mmCIF file of C-alpha atoms and ligand atoms in Angstrom:
data_model
loop_
_atom_site.group_PDB
_atom_site.id
_atom_site.type_symbol
_atom_site.label_atom_id
_atom_site.label_comp_id
_atom_site.label_asym_id
_atom_site.label_seq_id
_atom_site.Cartn_x
_atom_site.Cartn_y
_atom_site.Cartn_z
ATOM 1 C CA MET A 1 0.205 0.098 0.302
ATOM 2 C CA ASP A 2 1.071 2.978 -0.757
ATOM 3 C CA ARG A 3 2.741 5.510 2.073
ATOM 4 C CA ASP A 4 1.073 8.803 0.147
ATOM 5 C CA ALA A 5 -2.811 6.913 0.061
ATOM 6 C CA ARG A 6 -5.693 8.806 1.817
ATOM 7 C CA ILE A 7 -6.730 5.849 4.502
ATOM 8 C CA PHE A 8 -10.086 6.887 6.171
ATOM 9 C CA ILE A 9 -10.446 5.466 10.102
ATOM 10 C CA ALA A 10 -13.615 5.775 10.563
ATOM 11 C CA GLY A 11 -14.506 5.930 14.051
ATOM 12 C CA HIS A 12 -10.479 6.794 15.290
ATOM 13 C CA ARG A 13 -11.337 8.434 18.593
ATOM 14 C CA GLY A 14 -12.223 5.073 20.122
ATOM 15 C CA LEU A 15 -10.325 2.025 21.256
ATOM 16 C CA VAL A 16 -9.179 0.458 17.512
ATOM 17 C CA GLY A 17 -9.281 3.289 15.658
ATOM 18 C CA SER A 18 -7.300 5.089 18.097
ATOM 19 C CA ALA A 19 -4.767 2.035 17.766
ATOM 20 C CA LEU A 20 -4.926 2.070 13.883
ATOM 21 C CA CYS A 21 -4.455 5.498 13.864
ATOM 22 C CA ARG A 22 -1.302 5.125 16.261
ATOM 23 C CA VAL A 23 0.977 1.477 14.656
ATOM 24 C CA PHE A 24 -0.712 3.051 10.703
ATOM 25 C CA ARG A 25 1.756 6.195 11.537
ATOM 26 C CA GLN A 26 4.138 4.772 13.027
ATOM 27 C CA HIS A 27 4.413 2.834 9.548
ATOM 28 C CA GLY A 28 4.574 6.002 7.703
ATOM 29 C CA TYR A 29 1.328 6.043 7.059
ATOM 30 C CA HIS A 30 0.639 10.124 6.765
ATOM 31 C CA HIS A 31 -2.543 10.891 4.876
ATOM 32 C CA LEU A 32 -5.087 9.837 7.788
ATOM 33 C CA LEU A 33 -8.440 11.426 7.428
ATOM 34 C CA LEU A 34 -9.786 11.549 10.110
ATOM 35 C CA ARG A 35 -13.759 12.745 11.324
ATOM 36 C CA SER A 36 -15.601 12.924 15.125
ATOM 37 C CA ARG A 37 -18.745 11.856 15.431
ATOM 38 C CA GLN A 38 -19.293 15.741 15.791
ATOM 39 C CA GLU A 39 -17.923 16.229 12.770
ATOM 40 C CA LEU A 40 -19.693 13.397 10.786
ATOM 41 C CA ASP A 41 -21.965 11.385 11.633
ATOM 42 C CA LEU A 42 -21.461 8.348 9.686
ATOM 43 C CA CYS A 43 -26.056 7.019 10.903
ATOM 44 C CA ASP A 44 -26.527 10.441 8.852
ATOM 45 C CA GLN A 45 -26.458 9.037 5.153
ATOM 46 C CA PHE A 46 -26.360 12.448 3.063
ATOM 47 C CA ALA A 47 -23.117 13.736 4.985
ATOM 48 C CA THR A 48 -21.640 9.997 4.651
ATOM 49 C CA ARG A 49 -22.066 10.804 0.857
ATOM 50 C CA ALA A 50 -21.034 13.969 0.585
ATOM 51 C CA PHE A 51 -17.847 13.321 2.640
ATOM 52 C CA PHE A 52 -17.015 10.323 0.369
ATOM 53 C CA HIS A 53 -17.228 12.584 -2.167
ATOM 54 C CA ASP A 54 -15.801 15.859 -1.086
ATOM 55 C CA GLU A 55 -12.357 13.680 0.310
ATOM 56 C CA ASN A 56 -12.439 10.930 -2.503
ATOM 57 C CA PRO A 57 -10.641 8.236 0.847
ATOM 58 C CA GLU A 58 -9.054 5.221 -1.168
ATOM 59 C CA VAL A 59 -8.955 2.686 2.233
ATOM 60 C CA VAL A 60 -11.828 2.683 4.475
ATOM 61 C CA ILE A 61 -11.726 1.102 7.663
ATOM 62 C CA LEU A 62 -14.711 0.880 9.781
ATOM 63 C CA ALA A 63 -14.462 0.552 12.790
ATOM 64 C CA ALA A 64 -16.497 2.705 14.259
ATOM 65 C CA ALA A 65 -19.314 1.208 15.767
ATOM 66 C CA LYS A 66 -21.855 1.200 18.857
ATOM 67 C CA VAL A 67 -20.069 -1.402 21.038
ATOM 68 C CA GLY A 68 -20.162 -2.550 25.028
ATOM 69 C CA GLY A 69 -20.055 -5.377 27.506
ATOM 70 C CA ILE A 70 -22.324 -8.593 27.732
ATOM 71 C CA LEU A 71 -25.671 -5.756 29.953
ATOM 72 C CA ALA A 72 -25.009 -3.107 27.231
ATOM 73 C CA ASN A 73 -26.075 -5.242 24.500
ATOM 74 C CA SER A 74 -28.322 -7.130 26.479
ATOM 75 C CA THR A 75 -30.004 -3.797 27.591
ATOM 76 C CA TYR A 76 -29.494 -1.485 24.924
ATOM 77 C CA SER A 77 -30.268 -4.049 22.027
ATOM 78 C CA ALA A 78 -31.955 -2.385 20.091
ATOM 79 C CA ASP A 79 -29.651 1.313 19.567
ATOM 80 C CA PHE A 80 -26.949 -2.051 19.146
ATOM 81 C CA ILE A 81 -28.826 -3.044 15.742
ATOM 82 C CA ARG A 82 -30.369 0.389 14.317
ATOM 83 C CA ASP A 83 -27.007 1.729 14.938
ATOM 84 C CA ASN A 84 -24.270 -0.568 13.530
ATOM 85 C CA LEU A 85 -26.809 -1.056 10.904
ATOM 86 C CA MET A 86 -27.456 2.322 10.185
ATOM 87 C CA ILE A 87 -23.075 3.748 10.219
ATOM 88 C CA GLN A 88 -21.757 0.063 7.581
ATOM 89 C CA THR A 89 -24.686 0.248 5.573
ATOM 90 C CA ASN A 90 -23.971 4.511 4.965
ATOM 91 C CA THR A 91 -20.217 3.471 4.987
ATOM 92 C CA ILE A 92 -19.689 0.807 2.962
ATOM 93 C CA ASP A 93 -22.101 1.505 0.040
ATOM 94 C CA ALA A 94 -20.879 5.810 0.065
ATOM 95 C CA ALA A 95 -17.850 4.220 -0.162
ATOM 96 C CA TYR A 96 -17.767 1.368 -3.030
ATOM 97 C CA GLN A 97 -20.128 4.537 -4.806
ATOM 98 C CA SER A 98 -17.462 6.816 -4.225
ATOM 99 C CA GLY A 99 -14.223 4.161 -5.712
ATOM 100 C CA VAL A 100 -12.807 3.073 -2.991
ATOM 101 C CA GLN A 101 -9.830 1.102 -3.695
ATOM 102 C CA LYS A 102 -8.989 -1.762 -0.878
ATOM 103 C CA PHE A 103 -12.283 -1.626 2.499
ATOM 104 C CA ILE A 104 -11.394 -3.509 5.736
ATOM 105 C CA PHE A 105 -15.191 -4.066 8.072
ATOM 106 C CA LEU A 106 -14.089 -5.527 11.612
ATOM 107 C CA GLY A 107 -16.671 -7.423 13.318
ATOM 108 C CA SER A 108 -16.447 -9.476 16.819
ATOM 109 C CA SER A 109 -16.159 -12.677 17.599
ATOM 110 C CA CYS A 110 -19.148 -13.122 18.814
ATOM 111 C CA ILE A 111 -21.026 -13.770 14.618
ATOM 112 C CA TYR A 112 -20.300 -17.784 15.436
ATOM 113 C CA PRO A 113 -22.435 -20.254 16.592
ATOM 114 C CA LYS A 114 -22.734 -20.660 20.503
ATOM 115 C CA ASN A 115 -22.042 -23.511 20.410
ATOM 116 C CA ALA A 116 -19.262 -24.035 17.150
ATOM 117 C CA PRO A 117 -17.350 -26.065 17.594
ATOM 118 C CA GLN A 118 -13.677 -25.077 19.301
ATOM 119 C CA PRO A 119 -11.541 -22.865 18.783
ATOM 120 C CA MET A 120 -13.517 -21.211 15.359
ATOM 121 C CA LYS A 121 -13.404 -21.609 11.831
ATOM 122 C CA GLU A 122 -14.551 -18.156 9.539
ATOM 123 C CA ALA A 123 -16.765 -21.261 7.935
ATOM 124 C CA SER A 124 -18.672 -21.989 11.605
ATOM 125 C CA LEU A 125 -20.709 -18.319 10.028
ATOM 126 C CA LEU A 126 -23.638 -18.621 9.846
ATOM 127 C CA THR A 127 -23.762 -22.419 11.033
ATOM 128 C CA GLY A 128 -25.891 -22.239 14.603
ATOM 129 C CA SER A 129 -27.910 -20.031 16.862
ATOM 130 C CA LEU A 130 -26.312 -17.343 17.953
ATOM 131 C CA GLU A 131 -25.100 -16.751 21.980
ATOM 132 C CA PRO A 132 -29.093 -14.478 23.315
ATOM 133 C CA SER A 133 -27.038 -11.764 25.208
ATOM 134 C CA ASN A 134 -25.717 -10.147 22.126
ATOM 135 C CA GLU A 135 -27.722 -11.310 19.105
ATOM 136 C CA ALA A 136 -28.493 -8.243 18.434
ATOM 137 C CA TYR A 137 -24.796 -6.726 17.805
ATOM 138 C CA ALA A 138 -24.348 -10.090 16.118
ATOM 139 C CA ILE A 139 -26.894 -9.903 13.005
ATOM 140 C CA ALA A 140 -25.780 -6.767 12.880
ATOM 141 C CA LYS A 141 -22.168 -7.001 11.932
ATOM 142 C CA ILE A 142 -23.166 -10.560 9.969
ATOM 143 C CA ALA A 143 -25.196 -8.245 8.103
ATOM 144 C CA GLY A 144 -21.860 -5.728 7.488
ATOM 145 C CA LEU A 145 -19.604 -8.932 6.836
ATOM 146 C CA LYS A 146 -21.942 -9.890 3.354
ATOM 147 C CA MET A 147 -22.805 -6.532 2.543
ATOM 148 C CA CYS A 148 -18.897 -6.640 2.459
ATOM 149 C CA HIS A 149 -19.199 -10.187 0.081
ATOM 150 C CA ALA A 150 -22.103 -9.263 -1.748
ATOM 151 C CA TYR A 151 -20.098 -6.195 -3.031
ATOM 152 C CA ARG A 152 -17.361 -8.014 -3.524
ATOM 153 C CA LYS A 153 -18.974 -10.992 -5.705
ATOM 154 C CA GLN A 154 -21.252 -8.537 -7.755
ATOM 155 C CA PHE A 155 -18.880 -5.290 -8.598
ATOM 156 C CA GLY A 156 -15.707 -7.306 -8.535
ATOM 157 C CA TRP A 157 -15.190 -4.115 -4.911
ATOM 158 C CA ASP A 158 -12.194 -5.150 -3.134
ATOM 159 C CA ALA A 159 -14.015 -5.389 0.725
ATOM 160 C CA LEU A 160 -12.187 -7.462 3.550
ATOM 161 C CA SER A 161 -13.473 -8.556 6.970
ATOM 162 C CA LEU A 162 -12.460 -8.896 10.088
ATOM 163 C CA MET A 163 -13.087 -10.485 12.903
ATOM 164 C CA PRO A 164 -11.380 -9.974 15.977
ATOM 165 C CA THR A 165 -11.775 -11.704 19.238
ATOM 166 C CA ASN A 166 -11.566 -9.628 23.008
ATOM 167 C CA LEU A 167 -10.521 -6.095 22.385
ATOM 168 C CA TYR A 168 -8.629 -4.393 25.334
ATOM 169 C CA GLY A 169 -5.950 -2.040 25.146
ATOM 170 C CA PRO A 170 -5.604 1.956 25.607
ATOM 171 C CA ASN A 171 -8.396 4.224 25.298
ATOM 172 C CA ASP A 172 -10.884 1.749 26.454
ATOM 173 C CA ASN A 173 -13.899 2.574 28.193
ATOM 174 C CA PHE A 174 -13.481 1.601 31.652
ATOM 175 C CA ASP A 175 -17.636 2.626 32.529
ATOM 176 C CA LEU A 176 -18.591 -0.189 35.095
ATOM 177 C CA GLU A 177 -22.276 -0.085 33.555
ATOM 178 C CA SER A 178 -21.290 -0.208 29.405
ATOM 179 C CA SER A 179 -18.511 -2.121 29.737
ATOM 180 C CA HIS A 180 -16.248 -4.623 28.657
ATOM 181 C CA VAL A 181 -14.306 -7.628 31.658
ATOM 182 C CA LEU A 182 -10.918 -6.907 31.356
ATOM 183 C CA PRO A 183 -11.743 -2.978 31.988
ATOM 184 C CA ALA A 184 -13.630 -3.418 34.130
ATOM 185 C CA LEU A 185 -11.141 -5.291 36.076
ATOM 186 C CA LEU A 186 -8.417 -3.005 35.593
ATOM 187 C CA ARG A 187 -11.125 -0.471 36.964
ATOM 188 C CA LYS A 188 -12.497 -2.496 40.222
ATOM 189 C CA PHE A 189 -9.140 -3.839 41.474
ATOM 190 C CA HIS A 190 -7.651 -0.199 40.809
ATOM 191 C CA GLU A 191 -10.079 1.319 42.986
ATOM 192 C CA ALA A 192 -10.604 -1.457 45.607
ATOM 193 C CA LYS A 193 -6.423 -0.973 46.176
ATOM 194 C CA GLN A 194 -7.202 2.830 45.817
ATOM 195 C CA TYR A 195 -9.486 3.142 48.599
ATOM 196 C CA GLY A 196 -9.208 0.572 50.726
ATOM 197 C CA THR A 197 -12.379 -2.268 50.186
ATOM 198 C CA PRO A 198 -12.096 -5.328 50.639
ATOM 199 C CA THR A 199 -13.856 -6.858 48.384
ATOM 200 C CA VAL A 200 -14.419 -6.933 44.945
ATOM 201 C CA THR A 201 -17.160 -8.891 42.646
ATOM 202 C CA LEU A 202 -17.249 -10.083 39.045
ATOM 203 C CA TRP A 203 -20.143 -11.054 37.179
ATOM 204 C CA GLY A 204 -21.429 -14.259 36.149
ATOM 205 C CA THR A 205 -19.573 -17.567 37.688
ATOM 206 C CA GLY A 206 -16.492 -16.895 36.045
ATOM 207 C CA THR A 207 -15.782 -19.935 34.352
ATOM 208 C CA PRO A 208 -16.355 -18.668 31.522
ATOM 209 C CA ARG A 209 -13.324 -18.805 29.068
ATOM 210 C CA ARG A 210 -12.320 -15.767 26.730
ATOM 211 C CA GLU A 211 -9.605 -14.974 24.453
ATOM 212 C CA PHE A 212 -7.696 -11.522 24.538
ATOM 213 C CA LEU A 213 -6.196 -9.413 21.864
ATOM 214 C CA HIS A 214 -4.514 -5.782 22.886
ATOM 215 C CA VAL A 215 -5.959 -3.625 20.127
ATOM 216 C CA ASP A 216 -2.511 -2.084 19.047
ATOM 217 C CA ASP A 217 -1.832 -6.563 17.814
ATOM 218 C CA LEU A 218 -5.715 -5.908 15.755
ATOM 219 C CA ALA A 219 -3.652 -2.565 13.949
ATOM 220 C CA HIS A 220 -1.230 -4.539 13.049
ATOM 221 C CA ALA A 221 -3.123 -7.735 11.082
ATOM 222 C CA THR A 222 -4.647 -5.286 9.199
ATOM 223 C CA LEU A 223 -1.996 -3.507 8.305
ATOM 224 C CA HIS A 224 -0.691 -7.151 7.466
ATOM 225 C CA LEU A 225 -3.667 -7.821 5.227
ATOM 226 C CA LEU A 226 -3.646 -3.735 3.882
ATOM 227 C CA GLN A 227 -0.244 -4.550 2.295
ATOM 228 C CA ILE A 228 -0.421 -7.566 1.176
ATOM 229 C CA GLU A 229 -1.762 -8.382 -2.565
ATOM 230 C CA THR A 230 -5.559 -9.886 -2.322
ATOM 231 C CA ASN A 231 -7.265 -10.958 -5.119
ATOM 232 C CA PRO A 232 -9.998 -9.192 -4.977
ATOM 233 C CA GLN A 233 -12.027 -11.817 -7.225
ATOM 234 C CA SER A 234 -11.637 -14.385 -5.151
ATOM 235 C CA THR A 235 -15.107 -14.639 -2.895
ATOM 236 C CA THR A 236 -13.982 -16.443 -0.521
ATOM 237 C CA ASP A 237 -10.801 -15.060 1.331
ATOM 238 C CA ASP A 238 -12.664 -12.479 2.324
ATOM 239 C CA LEU A 239 -13.705 -12.934 5.714
ATOM 240 C CA PHE A 240 -10.363 -13.465 8.609
ATOM 241 C CA ASN A 241 -9.991 -13.736 12.124
ATOM 242 C CA VAL A 242 -7.533 -12.129 14.453
ATOM 243 C CA GLY A 243 -6.691 -13.769 17.935
ATOM 244 C CA SER A 244 -4.993 -14.295 20.254
ATOM 245 C CA GLY A 245 -5.083 -18.615 19.824
ATOM 246 C CA GLU A 246 -4.501 -18.444 23.681
ATOM 247 C CA GLU A 247 -7.719 -18.113 26.277
ATOM 248 C CA LEU A 248 -8.501 -18.355 30.069
ATOM 249 C CA SER A 249 -11.496 -17.769 32.739
ATOM 250 C CA ILE A 250 -12.459 -14.744 33.252
ATOM 251 C CA LEU A 251 -11.508 -16.005 37.414
ATOM 252 C CA GLU A 252 -7.687 -16.292 35.754
ATOM 253 C CA LEU A 253 -8.796 -12.884 34.402
ATOM 254 C CA ALA A 254 -9.296 -11.464 37.594
ATOM 255 C CA TYR A 255 -6.083 -13.242 39.649
ATOM 256 C CA LEU A 256 -3.680 -12.214 36.829
ATOM 257 C CA ILE A 257 -5.757 -8.400 37.271
ATOM 258 C CA GLN A 258 -5.565 -8.461 40.397
ATOM 259 C CA GLU A 259 -2.214 -9.101 40.459
ATOM 260 C CA ILE A 260 -0.622 -6.314 37.913
ATOM 261 C CA VAL A 261 -3.001 -3.776 39.937
ATOM 262 C CA GLY A 262 -1.698 -5.394 43.453
ATOM 263 C CA PHE A 263 -4.786 -5.973 44.657
ATOM 264 C CA THR A 264 -5.164 -8.534 48.373
ATOM 265 C CA GLY A 265 -8.569 -8.318 49.015
ATOM 266 C CA GLU A 266 -11.623 -11.399 48.374
ATOM 267 C CA ILE A 267 -13.412 -12.124 44.601
ATOM 268 C CA HIS A 268 -16.913 -12.741 44.728
ATOM 269 C CA PHE A 269 -19.553 -13.280 42.487
ATOM 270 C CA ASP A 270 -22.327 -11.794 41.116
ATOM 271 C CA THR A 271 -24.459 -14.371 39.288
ATOM 272 C CA SER A 272 -27.812 -12.116 39.063
ATOM 273 C CA LYS A 273 -25.355 -10.674 36.185
ATOM 274 C CA PRO A 274 -25.266 -13.372 32.888
ATOM 275 C CA ASP A 275 -21.720 -15.479 32.307
ATOM 276 C CA GLY A 276 -22.237 -14.929 28.520
ATOM 277 C CA THR A 277 -21.425 -17.457 26.519
ATOM 278 C CA PRO A 278 -19.067 -20.799 27.782
ATOM 279 C CA ARG A 279 -16.201 -20.142 25.651
ATOM 280 C CA LYS A 280 -15.514 -18.738 22.195
ATOM 281 C CA LEU A 281 -11.726 -18.271 21.102
ATOM 282 C CA LEU A 282 -11.456 -18.074 17.512
ATOM 283 C CA ASP A 283 -9.060 -20.609 14.897
ATOM 284 C CA ILE A 284 -6.690 -18.211 13.618
ATOM 285 C CA THR A 285 -5.276 -20.251 11.493
ATOM 286 C CA LYS A 286 -5.597 -19.422 7.179
ATOM 287 C CA LEU A 287 -4.433 -15.402 8.582
ATOM 288 C CA GLN A 288 -0.545 -17.159 10.557
ATOM 289 C CA GLU A 289 -0.409 -18.793 6.718
ATOM 290 C CA MET A 290 -0.084 -15.282 5.652
ATOM 291 C CA GLY A 291 2.412 -14.529 7.605
ATOM 292 C CA TRP A 292 0.616 -13.151 10.556
ATOM 293 C CA LYS A 293 0.816 -13.099 14.374
ATOM 294 C CA ALA A 294 -0.180 -11.337 17.788
ATOM 295 C CA LYS A 295 3.201 -10.210 19.168
ATOM 296 C CA ILE A 296 2.018 -8.828 22.874
ATOM 297 C CA SER A 297 1.620 -11.052 25.907
ATOM 298 C CA LEU A 298 -1.525 -10.694 27.820
ATOM 299 C CA ARG A 299 0.158 -10.524 30.973
ATOM 300 C CA ALA A 300 2.598 -7.025 29.076
ATOM 301 C CA GLY A 301 -0.421 -5.640 27.136
ATOM 302 C CA ILE A 302 -3.001 -5.788 30.879
ATOM 303 C CA GLU A 303 0.562 -3.864 32.619
ATOM 304 C CA SER A 304 0.623 -0.771 29.362
ATOM 305 C CA THR A 305 -2.752 -1.238 29.920
ATOM 306 C CA TYR A 306 -3.015 0.136 33.155
ATOM 307 C CA GLU A 307 -0.328 2.369 32.873
ATOM 308 C CA TRP A 308 -2.140 4.118 30.233
ATOM 309 C CA PHE A 309 -4.893 3.544 32.354
ATOM 310 C CA LEU A 310 -3.078 6.206 35.460
ATOM 311 C CA GLN A 311 -1.646 8.310 33.165
ATOM 312 C CA HIS A 312 -5.073 8.678 32.388
ATOM 313 C CA PRO A 313 -8.046 9.588 35.375
ATOM 314 C CA HIS A 314 -10.528 11.740 33.591
ATOM 315 C CA THR A 315 -11.554 8.234 31.560
ATOM 316 C CA PHE A 316 -12.720 6.779 34.480
HETATM 317 O O1 GFB B 1 -16.634 -9.153 28.043
HETATM 318 P P1 GFB B 1 -18.108 -8.946 28.818
HETATM 319 O O2 GFB B 1 -18.603 -8.285 28.727
HETATM 320 O O3 GFB B 1 -18.620 -9.705 27.246
HETATM 321 O O4 GFB B 1 -17.880 -9.528 29.631
HETATM 322 P P2 GFB B 1 -18.207 -10.292 26.246
HETATM 323 C C1 GFB B 1 -17.025 -10.762 29.511
HETATM 324 C C2 GFB B 1 -17.252 -12.225 30.671
HETATM 325 O O5 GFB B 1 -17.031 -11.913 32.119
HETATM 326 C C3 GFB B 1 -18.658 -12.824 30.731
HETATM 327 C C4 GFB B 1 -17.638 -11.143 32.801
HETATM 328 O O6 GFB B 1 -19.184 -13.829 31.463
HETATM 329 C C5 GFB B 1 -19.096 -11.327 32.582
HETATM 330 O O7 GFB B 1 -20.323 -11.719 32.787
HETATM 331 N N1 GFB B 1 -17.862 -10.465 33.824
HETATM 332 C C6 GFB B 1 -17.051 -10.358 35.083
HETATM 333 C C7 GFB B 1 -17.961 -9.972 33.560
HETATM 334 N N2 GFB B 1 -17.268 -9.422 35.932
HETATM 335 C C8 GFB B 1 -17.474 -8.650 35.219
HETATM 336 C C9 GFB B 1 -18.100 -7.218 34.554
HETATM 337 O O8 GFB B 1 -17.100 -6.701 36.093
HETATM 338 N N3 GFB B 1 -18.193 -6.912 33.987
HETATM 339 C C10 GFB B 1 -18.080 -7.349 32.089
HETATM 340 N N4 GFB B 1 -18.664 -6.144 31.424
HETATM 341 N N5 GFB B 1 -17.684 -8.583 32.616
HETATM 342 C C11 GFB B 1 -19.381 -9.286 24.445
HETATM 343 C C12 GFB B 1 -20.853 -9.171 23.206
HETATM 344 O O9 GFB B 1 -19.362 -10.902 25.353
HETATM 345 O O10 GFB B 1 -17.765 -9.949 23.593
HETATM 346 C C13 GFB B 1 -20.183 -8.086 22.531
HETATM 347 O O11 GFB B 1 -21.270 -8.212 24.460
HETATM 348 C C14 GFB B 1 -18.382 -7.166 21.723
HETATM 349 O O12 GFB B 1 -21.089 -8.024 21.253
HETATM 350 C C15 GFB B 1 -17.720 -8.244 22.441
HETATM 351 O O13 GFB B 1 -18.751 -9.469 21.487
HETATM 352 C C16 GFB B 1 -16.522 -8.708 22.404
HETATM 353 O O14 GFB B 1 -17.488 -11.543 25.108
HETATM 354 O O15 GFB B 1 -19.714 -11.867 27.268
#
């Protein structure tokens, strides 16, 4: 990919978009087109079309999305399906119509069936029912990747879809109601240590297993795919899992975060809160065979994210 390419990173202030900006700039990609939500509302079809018409990006990475943890997903399912369908439909179509050469759609590992064989291959898509707690979000993401697939098939458009596992890192959401588990536990253990609280309460039973990926590893995977020549005529190679290949239980994650933060009290469980899917490990063979693998260990990633959290107290 040309270092002068005009790259639109949609959602550049979020966890994923900010990592993309960081990593792309490190690699010399300087012509990044960035718009805050106030400057460009991707739910607005006319504003989105006008932006593409005026700015003519060559490459687009769609990292703008309505996202959240298990509770936000199940409580606000209408918001999750509506906003994501609008953002992605407007952006994908406007990008195609304006002549964008390469498009990357970002989804999530929750697109795969709840009971898919583990680790989950790309071929598991649409082979069974989804996990109910995030079905609305998953349906929107499936629609997005299928829309990219259809544009590729009908128009020969070079659109790829990446399905990352549970992400974490700088600029994550640390709000205890709407966040994912990793930032929530960093904050809970940190505040318990700070205020001398004897216990920290985890949601659910602690037994579900999850795979975590530092968001900078996802940004490198995205760059890796953009730098490889892919065949826009191929309709089989347009969906890629992105993960670390390692999983652990939520309780094991809690022990690790507790140690990194230095909390010495007890862990309790609030079993009135949902566990969600029992296991969610991605099969990453496809991307590995193309020469990519994650580099940041979970411990190192949590340590640096905790450092970031301490340096950005205004985020919580
Ligand atoms: O990260 P998380 O919210 O989402 O929760 P999912 C993962 C697991 O951690 C669940 C448990 O079993 C939670 O019950 N958990 C324990 C906690 N303590 C906490 C806590 O304090 N906060 C949170 N949030 N969880 C999401 C999907 O699923 O994963 C999205 O809802 C998306 O659609 C995302 O795909 C990556 O991993 O269950």
